Coordinates of C-alpha atoms in Angstrom, one line a residue:
X1427 CA 102.8 130.2 99.9
X1428 CA 104.3 132.3 102.6
X1429 CA 102.4 135.4 103.6
X1430 CA 102.9 138.3 106.1
X1431 CA 100.8 140.8 107.7
X1432 CA 101.9 144.3 108.5
X1433 CA 100.9 146.9 111.1
X1434 CA 99.2 150.2 110.3
X1435 CA 102.5 151.9 109.5
X1436 CA 103.1 149.6 106.6
X1437 CA 101.2 147.9 103.8
X1438 CA 97.8 146.8 105.0
X1439 CA 96.5 143.4 104.3
X1440 CA 98.0 140.1 103.1
X1441 CA 100.8 140.3 100.5
X1442 CA 102.3 137.8 98.2
X1443 CA 105.9 136.7 98.9
X1444 CA 108.4 138.9 97.3
X1445 CA 110.9 137.5 94.8
X1446 CA 114.5 137.5 96.1
X1447 CA 117.1 139.3 94.0
X1448 CA 120.7 138.7 95.2
X1449 CA 120.9 139.4 98.9
X1450 CA 118.1 141.9 98.7
X1451 CA 115.2 141.2 101.0
X1452 CA 111.9 142.8 100.9
X1453 CA 110.7 144.4 104.2
X1454 CA 107.3 142.7 103.5
X1455 CA 108.9 139.2 103.6
X1456 CA 108.1 136.8 106.4
X1457 CA 110.2 137.3 109.5
X1458 CA 111.3 133.6 109.9
X1459 CA 113.5 133.4 106.8
X1460 CA 116.7 133.6 108.8
X1461 CA 116.2 130.1 110.4
X1462 CA 118.7 127.4 109.4
X1463 CA 117.6 125.0 106.8
X1464 CA 115.7 122.0 108.0
X1465 CA 116.0 118.5 106.6
X1466 CA 112.6 117.5 105.3
X1467 CA 113.3 113.9 105.9
X1468 CA 113.9 114.4 109.6
X1469 CA 110.5 114.2 111.3
X1470 CA 111.9 115.4 114.6
X1471 CA 113.2 118.6 113.0
X1472 CA 109.9 119.0 111.3
X1473 CA 107.9 118.6 114.5
X1474 CA 110.2 121.0 116.2
X1475 CA 109.8 123.6 113.5
X1476 CA 106.0 123.4 113.6
X1477 CA 105.9 123.6 117.4
X1478 CA 108.2 126.6 117.5
X1479 CA 106.3 128.5 114.8
X1480 CA 102.8 127.7 116.1
X1481 CA 102.5 127.0 119.8
X1482 CA 98.9 125.7 119.4
X1483 CA 97.8 124.6 116.0
X1484 CA 94.2 125.2 116.8
X1485 CA 94.8 128.9 117.4
X1486 CA 95.8 131.8 115.3
X1487 CA 99.4 132.1 114.1
X1488 CA 101.8 134.3 116.0
X1489 CA 102.4 137.5 114.2
X1490 CA 105.6 139.4 114.4
X1491 CA 105.0 143.2 114.4
X1492 CA 107.9 145.5 113.5
X1493 CA 108.8 148.1 116.0
X1494 CA 108.3 151.7 115.1
X1495 CA 109.2 154.6 117.4
X1496 CA 109.0 158.1 115.9
X1497 CA 111.0 159.5 118.8
X1498 CA 114.0 157.8 117.3
X1499 CA 113.6 159.7 114.0
X1500 CA 114.7 163.2 113.5
X1501 CA 112.4 165.9 111.9
X1502 CA 111.9 165.9 108.2
X1503 CA 115.0 166.5 106.0
X1504 CA 115.2 169.3 103.5
X1505 CA 113.0 168.9 100.5
X1506 CA 115.9 168.1 98.2
X1507 CA 116.5 164.8 100.1
X1508 CA 112.9 163.9 100.6
X1509 CA 111.2 161.1 98.6
X1510 CA 107.8 161.9 97.3
X1511 CA 105.2 159.9 95.5
X1512 CA 105.5 160.0 91.7
X1513 CA 102.6 161.5 89.7
X1514 CA 100.2 159.2 88.1
X1515 CA 101.7 157.5 85.2
X1516 CA 105.2 158.7 85.9
X1517 CA 108.1 157.2 87.9
X1518 CA 111.1 159.2 88.9
X1519 CA 114.3 157.3 88.2
X1520 CA 116.1 159.3 90.9
X1521 CA 113.7 157.9 93.5
X1522 CA 113.5 154.2 92.5
X1523 CA 111.6 152.0 94.9
X1524 CA 113.7 149.6 97.0
X1525 CA 111.0 147.0 96.4
X1526 CA 111.7 146.9 92.7
X1527 CA 114.3 144.4 91.4
X1528 CA 117.8 145.6 90.4
X1529 CA 117.3 144.2 86.9
X1530 CA 114.5 144.9 84.5
X1531 CA 111.7 142.3 84.4
X1532 CA 112.8 140.9 81.1
X1533 CA 116.2 140.0 82.5
X1534 CA 115.0 138.2 85.6
X1535 CA 115.1 134.4 85.6
X1536 CA 111.6 133.2 86.2
X1537 CA 112.9 130.1 88.0
X1538 CA 115.1 132.2 90.3
X1539 CA 112.4 134.6 91.1
X1540 CA 109.7 132.1 91.7
X1541 CA 107.5 133.6 89.1
X1542 CA 104.2 131.8 88.2
X1543 CA 101.7 132.3 85.5
X1544 CA 98.8 134.4 86.6
X1545 CA 96.8 134.1 83.3
X1546 CA 94.3 131.5 84.8
X1547 CA 93.7 133.7 87.8
X1548 CA 93.2 136.8 85.7
X1549 CA 90.7 135.0 83.5
X1550 CA 88.9 133.9 86.7
X1551 CA 88.9 137.4 88.2
X1552 CA 87.6 138.9 85.0
X1553 CA 84.5 136.8 85.1
X1554 CA 83.6 138.1 88.6
X1555 CA 80.6 140.5 88.5
X1556 CA 81.1 144.0 89.7
X1557 CA 80.3 144.7 93.4
X1558 CA 79.3 148.1 94.4
X1559 CA 80.0 147.4 98.1
X1560 CA 82.4 149.7 99.8
X1561 CA 86.0 148.6 100.2
X1562 CA 88.3 150.7 102.3
X1563 CA 91.4 150.5 100.1
X1564 CA 90.1 150.9 96.6
X1565 CA 89.8 154.1 94.7
X1566 CA 87.0 155.2 92.2
X1567 CA 89.0 153.4 89.4
X1568 CA 89.5 150.1 91.0
X1569 CA 87.4 147.0 91.7
X1570 CA 87.3 145.3 95.1
X1571 CA 90.5 143.4 96.2
X1572 CA 90.3 139.8 97.2
X1573 CA 88.8 139.1 100.6
X1574 CA 91.4 139.1 103.4
X1575 CA 92.0 136.0 105.4
X1576 CA 90.2 135.8 108.7
X1577 CA 92.7 136.2 111.6
X1578 CA 91.1 135.4 115.0
X1579 CA 92.4 137.0 118.1
X1580 CA 92.4 133.9 120.3
X1581 CA 94.7 134.0 123.2
X1582 CA 98.0 132.2 123.0
X1583 CA 98.8 129.3 125.3
X1584 CA 102.2 130.8 126.4
X1585 CA 103.0 134.0 128.3
X1586 CA 104.5 136.7 126.2
X1587 CA 108.1 137.7 126.9
X1588 CA 109.5 141.1 127.2
X1589 CA 110.6 141.1 123.5
X1590 CA 107.2 140.3 122.3
X1591 CA 105.7 143.1 124.3
X1592 CA 108.3 145.5 123.2
X1593 CA 107.5 144.8 119.5
X1594 CA 103.7 145.2 119.8
X1595 CA 103.0 147.7 122.5
X1596 CA 104.1 150.9 120.8
X1597 CA 101.3 152.9 119.2
X1598 CA 101.4 156.4 117.7
X1599 CA 99.3 159.1 119.4
X1600 CA 95.6 159.0 118.9
X1601 CA 95.6 155.7 117.0
X1602 CA 92.9 153.0 117.6
X1603 CA 93.7 150.2 120.0
X1604 CA 95.4 147.2 118.3
X1605 CA 93.4 144.1 117.5
X1606 CA 96.1 141.8 118.9
X1607 CA 95.8 142.8 122.6
X1608 CA 94.0 139.6 123.5
X1609 CA 97.0 137.6 122.3
X1610 CA 99.1 139.2 125.1
X1611 CA 96.6 138.4 127.9
X1612 CA 97.1 135.0 129.6
X1613 CA 94.3 132.5 129.2
X1614 CA 92.0 132.6 132.2
X1615 CA 92.4 129.3 134.1
X1616 CA 89.7 127.4 135.8
X1617 CA 89.5 128.1 139.5
X1618 CA 88.3 125.7 142.2
X1619 CA 86.0 127.1 144.9
X1620 CA 88.9 127.1 147.5
X1621 CA 91.2 129.2 145.3
X1622 CA 91.5 133.0 145.5
X1623 CA 90.4 134.6 142.3
X1624 CA 92.6 137.3 140.9
X1625 CA 90.8 139.6 138.4
X1626 CA 92.1 139.5 134.9
X1627 CA 92.9 143.3 135.0
X1628 CA 95.3 142.6 137.8
X1629 CA 97.1 139.9 135.8
X1630 CA 97.9 142.1 132.8
X1631 CA 101.6 142.8 132.1
X1632 CA 102.8 146.0 133.5
X1633 CA 103.8 147.2 130.0
X1634 CA 100.2 146.6 128.7
X1635 CA 98.7 148.3 131.7
X1636 CA 101.0 151.3 131.2
X1637 CA 99.9 151.5 127.6
X1638 CA 96.2 151.5 128.7
X1639 CA 96.9 154.3 131.1
X1640 CA 98.7 156.3 128.5
X1641 CA 95.8 156.0 126.1
X1642 CA 93.6 157.6 128.8
X1643 CA 95.4 160.8 128.1
X1644 CA 94.6 161.0 124.4
X1645 CA 91.9 163.7 124.8
X1646 CA 94.2 165.9 126.9
X1647 CA 97.1 165.5 124.6
X1648 CA 94.9 166.4 121.6
X1649 CA 93.2 169.3 123.2
X1650 CA 95.3 170.7 126.0
X1651 CA 92.5 172.8 127.5
X1652 CA 90.8 169.7 128.7
X1653 CA 93.6 168.8 131.1
X1654 CA 92.2 170.9 134.0
X1655 CA 93.7 170.4 137.5
X1656 CA 90.7 169.0 139.3
X1657 CA 90.1 166.0 141.6
X1658 CA 88.5 163.9 138.8
X1659 CA 91.3 164.3 136.3
X1660 CA 92.6 161.1 134.7
X1661 CA 96.0 160.9 136.4
X1662 CA 94.5 161.4 139.9
X1663 CA 91.7 158.9 139.3
X1664 CA 94.0 156.2 137.9
X1665 CA 96.5 156.6 140.9
X1666 CA 93.7 156.2 143.5
X1667 CA 92.2 152.8 142.5
X1668 CA 94.6 150.4 144.2
X1669 CA 98.2 150.0 145.1
X1670 CA 99.2 148.3 141.9
X1671 CA 97.6 150.9 139.7
X1672 CA 99.1 153.6 141.8
X1673 CA 102.5 152.2 141.4
X1674 CA 102.2 151.9 137.6
X1675 CA 100.7 155.5 137.4
X1676 CA 103.4 157.1 139.5
X1677 CA 106.1 155.5 137.2
X1678 CA 104.5 157.0 134.0
X1679 CA 105.7 160.6 133.5
X1680 CA 103.5 160.9 130.4
X1681 CA 100.4 160.9 132.7
X1682 CA 101.6 164.0 134.5
X1683 CA 102.9 166.2 131.7
X1684 CA 99.7 167.8 130.7
X1685 CA 97.7 170.4 132.6
X1686 CA 95.7 173.6 132.1
X1687 CA 96.0 176.7 134.4
X1688 CA 93.8 179.7 134.9
X1689 CA 94.1 182.9 137.0
X1690 CA 94.2 181.8 140.7
X1691 CA 91.6 183.3 143.1
X1692 CA 93.9 183.1 146.0
X1693 CA 93.2 179.6 147.3
X1694 CA 96.4 178.0 146.0
X1695 CA 94.6 174.7 145.1
X1696 CA 95.7 174.6 141.5
X1697 CA 99.2 175.7 142.5
X1698 CA 99.7 172.6 144.8
X1699 CA 98.3 170.1 142.3
X1700 CA 100.5 171.6 139.5
X1701 CA 103.6 171.2 141.7
X1702 CA 102.6 167.5 142.2
X1703 CA 102.3 167.1 138.5
X1704 CA 105.6 168.7 137.8
X1705 CA 107.3 166.5 140.4
X1706 CA 105.8 163.3 139.0
X1707 CA 106.7 164.2 135.3
X1708 CA 110.3 163.6 136.3
X1709 CA 111.8 166.2 134.0
X1710 CA 110.4 164.7 130.8
X1711 CA 108.8 167.9 129.7
X1712 CA 105.6 169.8 130.4
X1713 CA 102.6 170.8 128.2
X1714 CA 100.9 173.8 129.7
X1715 CA 97.7 175.6 128.7
X1716 CA 97.0 179.0 130.3
X1717 CA 93.8 181.0 129.6
X1718 CA 92.2 184.1 130.9
X1719 CA 88.4 185.0 130.7
X1720 CA 88.2 188.5 129.3
X1721 CA 84.6 188.8 130.3
X1722 CA 85.1 187.9 133.9
X1723 CA 84.2 190.8 136.3
X1724 CA 86.6 189.6 138.9
X1725 CA 90.0 191.1 138.6
X1726 CA 92.3 188.7 136.8
X1727 CA 95.2 187.2 138.7
X1728 CA 94.3 187.9 142.2
X1729 CA 97.1 185.5 143.1
X1730 CA 100.2 185.5 140.8
X1731 CA 100.9 181.8 141.5
X1732 CA 99.8 180.5 138.0
X1733 CA 102.0 182.8 136.0
X1734 CA 104.8 182.3 138.6
X1735 CA 104.6 178.6 138.1
X1736 CA 105.0 179.0 134.3
X1737 CA 108.0 181.3 134.7
X1738 CA 109.7 179.1 137.3
X1739 CA 109.4 176.0 135.1
X1740 CA 109.9 177.6 131.7
X1741 CA 112.9 175.3 131.0
X1742 CA 110.8 172.2 131.3
X1743 CA 107.9 173.4 129.1
X1744 CA 107.6 171.8 125.6
X1745 CA 104.2 173.2 124.7
X1746 CA 102.9 176.6 126.0
X1747 CA 99.4 177.8 124.9
X1748 CA 98.5 181.3 126.1
X1749 CA 94.8 181.8 125.3
X1750 CA 93.0 185.3 125.5
X1751 CA 95.7 186.9 127.5
X1752 CA 95.9 190.6 128.2
X1753 CA 98.7 193.0 127.6
X1754 CA 99.7 192.9 131.2
X1755 CA 100.0 189.1 131.1
X1756 CA 102.0 189.3 127.9
X1757 CA 104.4 191.8 129.4
X1758 CA 104.9 189.6 132.5
X1759 CA 105.5 186.4 130.4
X1760 CA 108.0 188.2 128.1
X1761 CA 110.2 188.8 131.3
X1762 CA 111.7 185.4 131.0
X1763 CA 115.4 184.9 130.2
X1764 CA 116.4 184.7 126.6
X1765 CA 117.8 181.1 127.0
X1766 CA 115.2 179.9 129.5
X1767 CA 112.7 178.1 127.0
X1768 CA 115.2 175.6 125.7
X1769 CA 112.7 172.7 125.4
X1770 CA 109.9 174.7 123.7
X1771 CA 108.6 172.8 120.8
X1772 CA 105.1 174.4 120.3
X1773 CA 104.1 177.9 121.2
X1774 CA 100.6 179.4 120.8
X1775 CA 99.6 183.0 121.5
X1776 CA 96.0 184.4 121.3
X1777 CA 95.6 188.0 122.4
X1778 CA 92.3 189.3 123.7
X1779 CA 93.1 192.8 122.5
X1780 CA 93.2 193.7 118.8
X1781 CA 96.8 194.8 118.8
X1782 CA 99.9 194.1 120.8
X1783 CA 102.2 196.8 122.1
X1784 CA 105.2 197.2 119.8
X1785 CA 107.6 197.1 122.8
X1786 CA 106.3 193.5 123.7
X1787 CA 106.9 192.0 120.2
X1788 CA 110.6 191.5 120.7
X1789 CA 110.7 190.4 124.3
X1790 CA 108.0 187.8 123.8
X1791 CA 109.9 186.3 120.9
X1792 CA 112.3 184.7 123.5
X1793 CA 109.6 182.1 124.1
X1794 CA 109.7 180.7 120.5
X1795 CA 113.3 181.2 119.5
X1796 CA 114.7 177.9 120.8
X1797 CA 116.3 175.5 118.5
X1798 CA 113.6 172.9 119.3
X1799 CA 110.7 174.9 118.2
X1800 CA 108.6 173.2 115.5
X1801 CA 105.1 174.8 115.6
X1802 CA 104.0 178.4 116.1
X1803 CA 100.4 179.6 116.4
X1804 CA 100.1 183.4 116.5
X1805 CA 96.7 185.1 116.6
X1806 CA 97.3 188.9 116.8
X1807 CA 97.2 191.7 114.4
X1808 CA 100.9 192.5 115.1
X1809 CA 103.2 190.3 113.1
X1810 CA 105.7 188.1 115.0
X1811 CA 109.5 188.7 114.8
X1812 CA 112.5 186.4 114.9
X1813 CA 110.8 183.3 113.8
X1814 CA 113.2 180.4 113.0
X1815 CA 111.8 179.7 109.6
X1816 CA 114.2 177.0 108.6
X1817 CA 113.1 174.6 111.4
X1818 CA 109.4 175.3 111.4
X1819 CA 106.9 172.4 110.7
X1820 CA 103.7 174.0 111.6
X1821 CA 102.8 177.8 111.2
X1822 CA 99.5 179.6 111.8
X1823 CA 99.6 183.3 111.3
X1824 CA 96.1 184.6 111.9
X1825 CA 94.8 188.2 112.0
X1826 CA 98.3 189.4 110.9
X1827 CA 97.7 190.1 107.2
X1828 CA 100.5 189.0 104.8
X1829 CA 101.1 189.9 101.3
X1830 CA 102.0 187.8 98.3
X1831 CA 105.7 188.6 98.5
X1832 CA 105.9 187.5 102.2
X1833 CA 104.2 184.3 101.5
X1834 CA 106.6 183.4 98.8
X1835 CA 109.6 184.2 101.0
X1836 CA 108.0 182.1 103.8
X1837 CA 107.8 179.0 101.5
X1838 CA 111.3 179.5 100.3
X1839 CA 112.7 180.0 103.9
X1840 CA 110.8 177.0 105.4
X1841 CA 111.6 173.9 103.6
X1842 CA 110.4 171.6 106.4
X1843 CA 107.0 173.3 106.7
X1844 CA 104.1 170.8 106.5
X1845 CA 101.1 172.9 107.7
X1846 CA 100.6 176.6 106.8
X1847 CA 97.6 178.8 107.7
X1848 CA 97.9 182.5 106.7
X1849 CA 95.6 185.5 106.1
X1850 CA 96.4 187.4 103.0
X1851 CA 95.5 190.7 101.4
X1852 CA 94.4 191.0 97.8
X1853 CA 97.2 190.1 95.3
X1854 CA 98.2 193.1 93.3
X1855 CA 98.4 192.7 89.5
X1856 CA 101.8 194.6 89.8
X1857 CA 103.2 192.1 92.3
X1858 CA 106.9 191.2 91.7
X1859 CA 107.2 188.0 89.5
X1860 CA 108.3 184.7 91.1
X1861 CA 109.5 181.5 89.7
X1862 CA 107.2 178.5 90.4
X1863 CA 107.9 177.0 93.8
X1864 CA 107.9 173.2 94.4
X1865 CA 107.5 172.6 98.1
X1866 CA 107.8 168.9 99.0
X1867 CA 106.9 169.0 102.7
X1868 CA 103.6 170.8 102.5
X1869 CA 100.7 168.7 103.5
X1870 CA 98.1 171.2 104.9
X1871 CA 97.6 174.5 103.2
X1872 CA 95.0 177.0 104.2
X1873 CA 94.5 180.6 103.1
X1874 CA 92.1 183.4 104.0
X1875 CA 92.2 186.0 101.4
X1876 CA 90.5 188.5 99.1
X1877 CA 90.0 188.4 95.4
X1878 CA 91.3 185.8 92.9
X1879 CA 94.1 183.6 93.8
X1880 CA 95.0 182.6 90.1
X1881 CA 98.6 183.9 90.3
X1882 CA 99.2 182.0 93.5
X1883 CA 97.8 178.7 92.2
X1884 CA 99.9 179.0 89.1
X1885 CA 103.2 179.3 91.1
X1886 CA 102.6 176.7 93.8
X1887 CA 103.3 173.0 93.4
X1888 CA 102.7 170.8 96.6
X1889 CA 103.2 167.2 95.5
X1890 CA 102.4 165.8 99.0
X1891 CA 99.4 168.0 99.8
X1892 CA 96.4 166.2 101.4
X1893 CA 94.4 169.1 102.9
X1894 CA 93.4 172.3 101.1
X1895 CA 91.4 175.2 102.4
X1896 CA 90.4 178.4 100.5
X1897 CA 88.1 180.8 102.4
X1898 CA 87.5 184.6 102.3
X1899 CA 88.7 186.8 105.2
X1900 CA 86.5 186.5 108.2
X1901 CA 86.8 190.2 108.9
X1902 CA 84.8 191.0 105.7
X1903 CA 81.0 191.4 105.9
X1904 CA 78.7 188.7 104.6
X1905 CA 77.8 191.0 101.6
X1906 CA 81.4 191.3 100.4
X1907 CA 82.7 187.8 101.2
X1908 CA 83.3 185.8 98.0
X1909 CA 83.1 188.9 95.8
X1910 CA 85.7 190.2 93.4
X1911 CA 86.5 186.8 91.7
X1912 CA 87.0 184.7 94.8
X1913 CA 88.7 182.2 94.9
X1914 CA 89.7 182.1 91.2
X1915 CA 88.6 183.6 87.9
X1916 CA 89.9 180.8 85.6
X1917 CA 88.8 177.3 86.9
X1918 CA 91.4 175.6 84.7
X1919 CA 94.1 177.1 86.9
X1920 CA 92.6 175.3 89.9
X1921 CA 92.3 172.1 87.9
X1922 CA 96.0 172.2 87.0
X1923 CA 96.9 172.9 90.6
X1924 CA 95.0 169.7 91.8
X1925 CA 96.4 167.8 88.8
X1926 CA 100.0 168.5 89.9
X1927 CA 99.5 166.7 93.2
X1928 CA 101.1 163.3 93.6
X1929 CA 99.1 162.4 96.7
X1930 CA 95.3 162.1 96.9
X1931 CA 93.4 164.9 98.8
X1932 CA 91.7 164.0 102.0
X1933 CA 90.0 167.3 102.7
X1934 CA 89.1 170.3 100.7
X1935 CA 87.2 173.4 101.6
X1936 CA 86.1 176.1 99.1
X1937 CA 84.0 178.7 100.9
X1938 CA 81.9 181.5 99.5
X1939 CA 83.1 181.0 96.0
X1940 CA 81.9 183.6 93.5
X1941 CA 83.0 181.7 90.5
X1942 CA 82.1 178.1 91.5
X1943 CA 79.2 176.5 89.6
X1944 CA 77.9 173.0 88.8
X1945 CA 80.2 172.4 85.8
X1946 CA 83.3 173.3 87.8
X1947 CA 82.3 171.0 90.7
X1948 CA 81.6 168.1 88.4
X1949 CA 85.1 168.5 86.9
X1950 CA 86.7 168.8 90.3
X1951 CA 85.2 165.6 91.8
X1952 CA 86.1 163.6 88.7
X1953 CA 89.9 164.4 89.1
X1954 CA 91.9 161.3 90.1
X1955 CA 93.5 163.2 93.0
X1956 CA 90.0 163.4 94.6
X1957 CA 89.3 159.6 94.7
X1958 CA 90.6 159.4 98.3
X1959 CA 88.6 162.5 99.6
X1960 CA 87.1 162.1 103.0
X1961 CA 85.7 165.7 103.6
X1962 CA 84.2 167.9 101.0
X1963 CA 83.0 171.4 102.1
X1964 CA 81.9 173.8 99.4
X1965 CA 79.7 176.9 99.6
X1966 CA 79.0 179.3 96.7
X1967 CA 76.6 182.1 95.7
X1968 CA 75.7 180.0 92.7
X1969 CA 74.1 176.6 92.3
X1970 CA 76.8 174.0 92.6
X1971 CA 75.0 170.7 92.9
X1972 CA 72.1 169.4 90.8
X1973 CA 70.8 165.8 90.0
X1974 CA 73.9 165.0 88.0
X1975 CA 76.2 165.7 90.9
X1976 CA 74.4 163.3 93.3
X1977 CA 74.0 160.7 90.6
X1978 CA 77.8 160.5 90.3
X1979 CA 78.0 159.8 94.0
X1980 CA 75.5 157.0 93.9
X1981 CA 76.9 153.4 93.8
X1982 CA 75.8 151.4 90.8
X1983 CA 74.7 154.4 88.8
X1984 CA 75.3 154.3 85.0
X1985 CA 76.8 150.8 85.2
X1986 CA 79.6 152.2 87.4
X1987 CA 80.8 149.8 90.1
X1988 CA 82.5 152.3 92.3
X1989 CA 80.9 155.8 92.7
X1990 CA 83.0 159.0 92.7
X1991 CA 84.4 159.9 96.1
X1992 CA 84.0 156.4 97.5
X1993 CA 85.8 157.3 100.8
X1994 CA 83.7 160.4 101.5
X1995 CA 82.7 160.8 105.2
X1996 CA 81.5 164.4 105.4
X1997 CA 79.6 166.3 102.8
X1998 CA 78.7 170.0 103.1
X1999 CA 77.3 171.8 100.0
X2000 CA 75.5 175.1 99.2
X2001 CA 73.5 175.8 97.1
X2002 CA 71.7 172.6 96.0
X2003 CA 68.8 172.6 93.6
X2004 CA 67.5 169.1 92.7
X2005 CA 64.4 167.2 92.0
X2006 CA 62.8 165.0 94.7
X2007 CA 64.6 161.7 95.0
X2008 CA 68.3 161.8 93.8
X2009 CA 69.8 162.9 97.1
X2010 CA 67.9 160.2 99.1
X2011 CA 68.7 157.5 96.6
X2012 CA 72.5 158.4 96.9
X2013 CA 72.4 158.3 100.6
X2014 CA 70.4 155.1 101.0
X2015 CA 72.6 153.4 98.4
X2016 CA 75.8 154.4 100.2
X2017 CA 74.4 153.2 103.5
X2018 CA 73.2 149.9 101.9
X2019 CA 76.7 149.1 100.5
X2020 CA 78.4 150.2 103.8
X2021 CA 80.1 153.3 102.4
X2022 CA 81.5 155.6 105.2
X2023 CA 79.4 158.7 104.5
X2024 CA 77.9 159.8 107.8
X2025 CA 77.6 163.6 108.0
X2026 CA 75.7 165.5 105.3
X2027 CA 74.7 169.2 105.3
X2028 CA 72.9 170.5 102.3
X2029 CA 71.5 174.0 101.8
X2030 CA 69.1 175.3 99.2
X2031 CA 68.3 178.9 98.3
X2032 CA 65.2 180.7 99.6
X2033 CA 63.5 180.9 96.2
X2034 CA 63.5 177.1 95.7
X2035 CA 59.9 176.1 96.2
X2036 CA 60.2 172.5 95.0
X2037 CA 58.7 169.8 97.1
X2038 CA 61.1 167.2 98.6
X2039 CA 58.7 164.8 100.4
X2040 CA 60.6 161.7 99.4
X2041 CA 63.9 163.1 100.4
X2042 CA 62.7 164.5 103.8
X2043 CA 61.1 161.1 104.6
X2044 CA 64.4 159.3 103.8
X2045 CA 66.4 162.0 105.8
X2046 CA 64.3 161.3 108.9
X2047 CA 64.7 157.6 108.6
X2048 CA 68.5 157.8 108.1
X2049 CA 68.9 160.1 111.0
X2050 CA 67.1 157.5 113.2
X2051 CA 69.6 155.0 111.9
X2052 CA 72.6 156.9 113.1
X2053 CA 73.4 159.3 110.2
X2054 CA 73.6 163.1 110.6
X2055 CA 71.6 164.7 107.7
X2056 CA 70.6 168.4 107.5
X2057 CA 68.5 169.8 104.7
X2058 CA 68.0 173.5 105.3
X2059 CA 67.4 176.9 103.6
X2060 CA 70.5 179.1 103.3
X2061 CA 69.7 182.7 104.0
X2062 CA 72.9 184.4 102.7
X2063 CA 73.4 184.7 99.0

């Protein structure tokens, strides 16, 4: 039986060989099917085939990894052309899978498709006892899959060529290191005492060493404010180790694209280093963070070199983050030419004042009006203008309050929008009626609002949503947060909103819910779309978790093999009122069976005087074992 293994962008694990139908070939098929046929009676051909496929029979087989470069793909197409996952139990005939045969199964010849009878195997699997141990790719409805074959990472006996390196070296940003790196490193030979030993790090291929250097910038790329211009920054350190490392680092523009600036005190140190970074980036684009300290007693911008540097190189900037800037700085930044920011892809503005002058709103829009803009983060009470809605992928409008009508028009005008964070005013009962909106691209939806959101939840359908956040406006006092029916008055409206999802949620936040209770929470966590949840954060003025809630999360409880929310990693609940023992039993069982739950924060009301000696003892023990568990009294109710 031929098998194939796929990288993290495709199907994980070992898959059975797909049946051929005509000239159709599954992308999961083995990569060596294009070889000419070999005469089985010719031993020389057989030896040649084996030696070419497996250079060393005692080592692991060579795995061909498909190349995947997101830079070669355009941004998401409009929703009418996008393919989405079908709801549970339904299959859209307009989006038929390319892995399915062209003919129905009843018309496919078993001999031609290589079909075999799986009845004995099914009988054998049905006799296997349930195992509550955590498996990464099963849901709360499924049993554990067969054990994967053990693939060792022993080094190959031959040097990898350029094509092998090109196929395996690409990794998406912030992904874990591949497990096949060792296969690219030559085997360390035995040296005699008279030989000059060359360290293994200096014998790595240049491509692999470049990838390692690139991964050193993951933190700076994820959080741009960390890319400060100092002598111990990663690019400067890597380029000062030795001549070989320096040569590799200087030929990597990605190392020099990220830097953070601050108002200069007149020394010009940051200005000179920034010019060095810009020169070594070789015109590949810059990601710049600029921040001002509003509490600094020293007058800001004693030397104008930092802002001058941004204005002079505006045509090379791909990401510009302006953090806590003043009105004067905003006025100076807005003096740029209309067509200067041609490469701008992400723009972020955070004002330290409450409002922005009306005469600055239009000039500053020149910074985010380019055709390449994909993400806008705006934190100011003044609403931005001239936003290119049709090309937006990420949009964060904080402190500028929107209404129901504006939100509907944003969703209709931005078909590519994947991430939306808005602050909303209370929805008026006399709001103009809208038809239901089905937005295919939305994956992260976050709202800060006031009052019930039932009308909004009835109209919105996000098939591919994986993160949801509903929280009251932060400008409200603690006494008024979560009042007036927040976040919904009819729980069935929220159940139907979740039930329309075709994807499984990964994160859900429901904060200060006035209508959330234990019955509602039990119904929510039992929905099929919650089986892949990794983060659950719910706070309410009512009791939302009792013994039954934690019993459903315990492996092996009530003859259930897989507990609810098997992939849960972070759990935050308030208020919890339980007897002594159910919480600790759930946590210890999950740790015993290797479930990924690591961070737990549970709050109980002040009037709860029940003793939790067993739970507290278990919490201390689990904290010493590496978990993070907090059991505390919640003061606000």
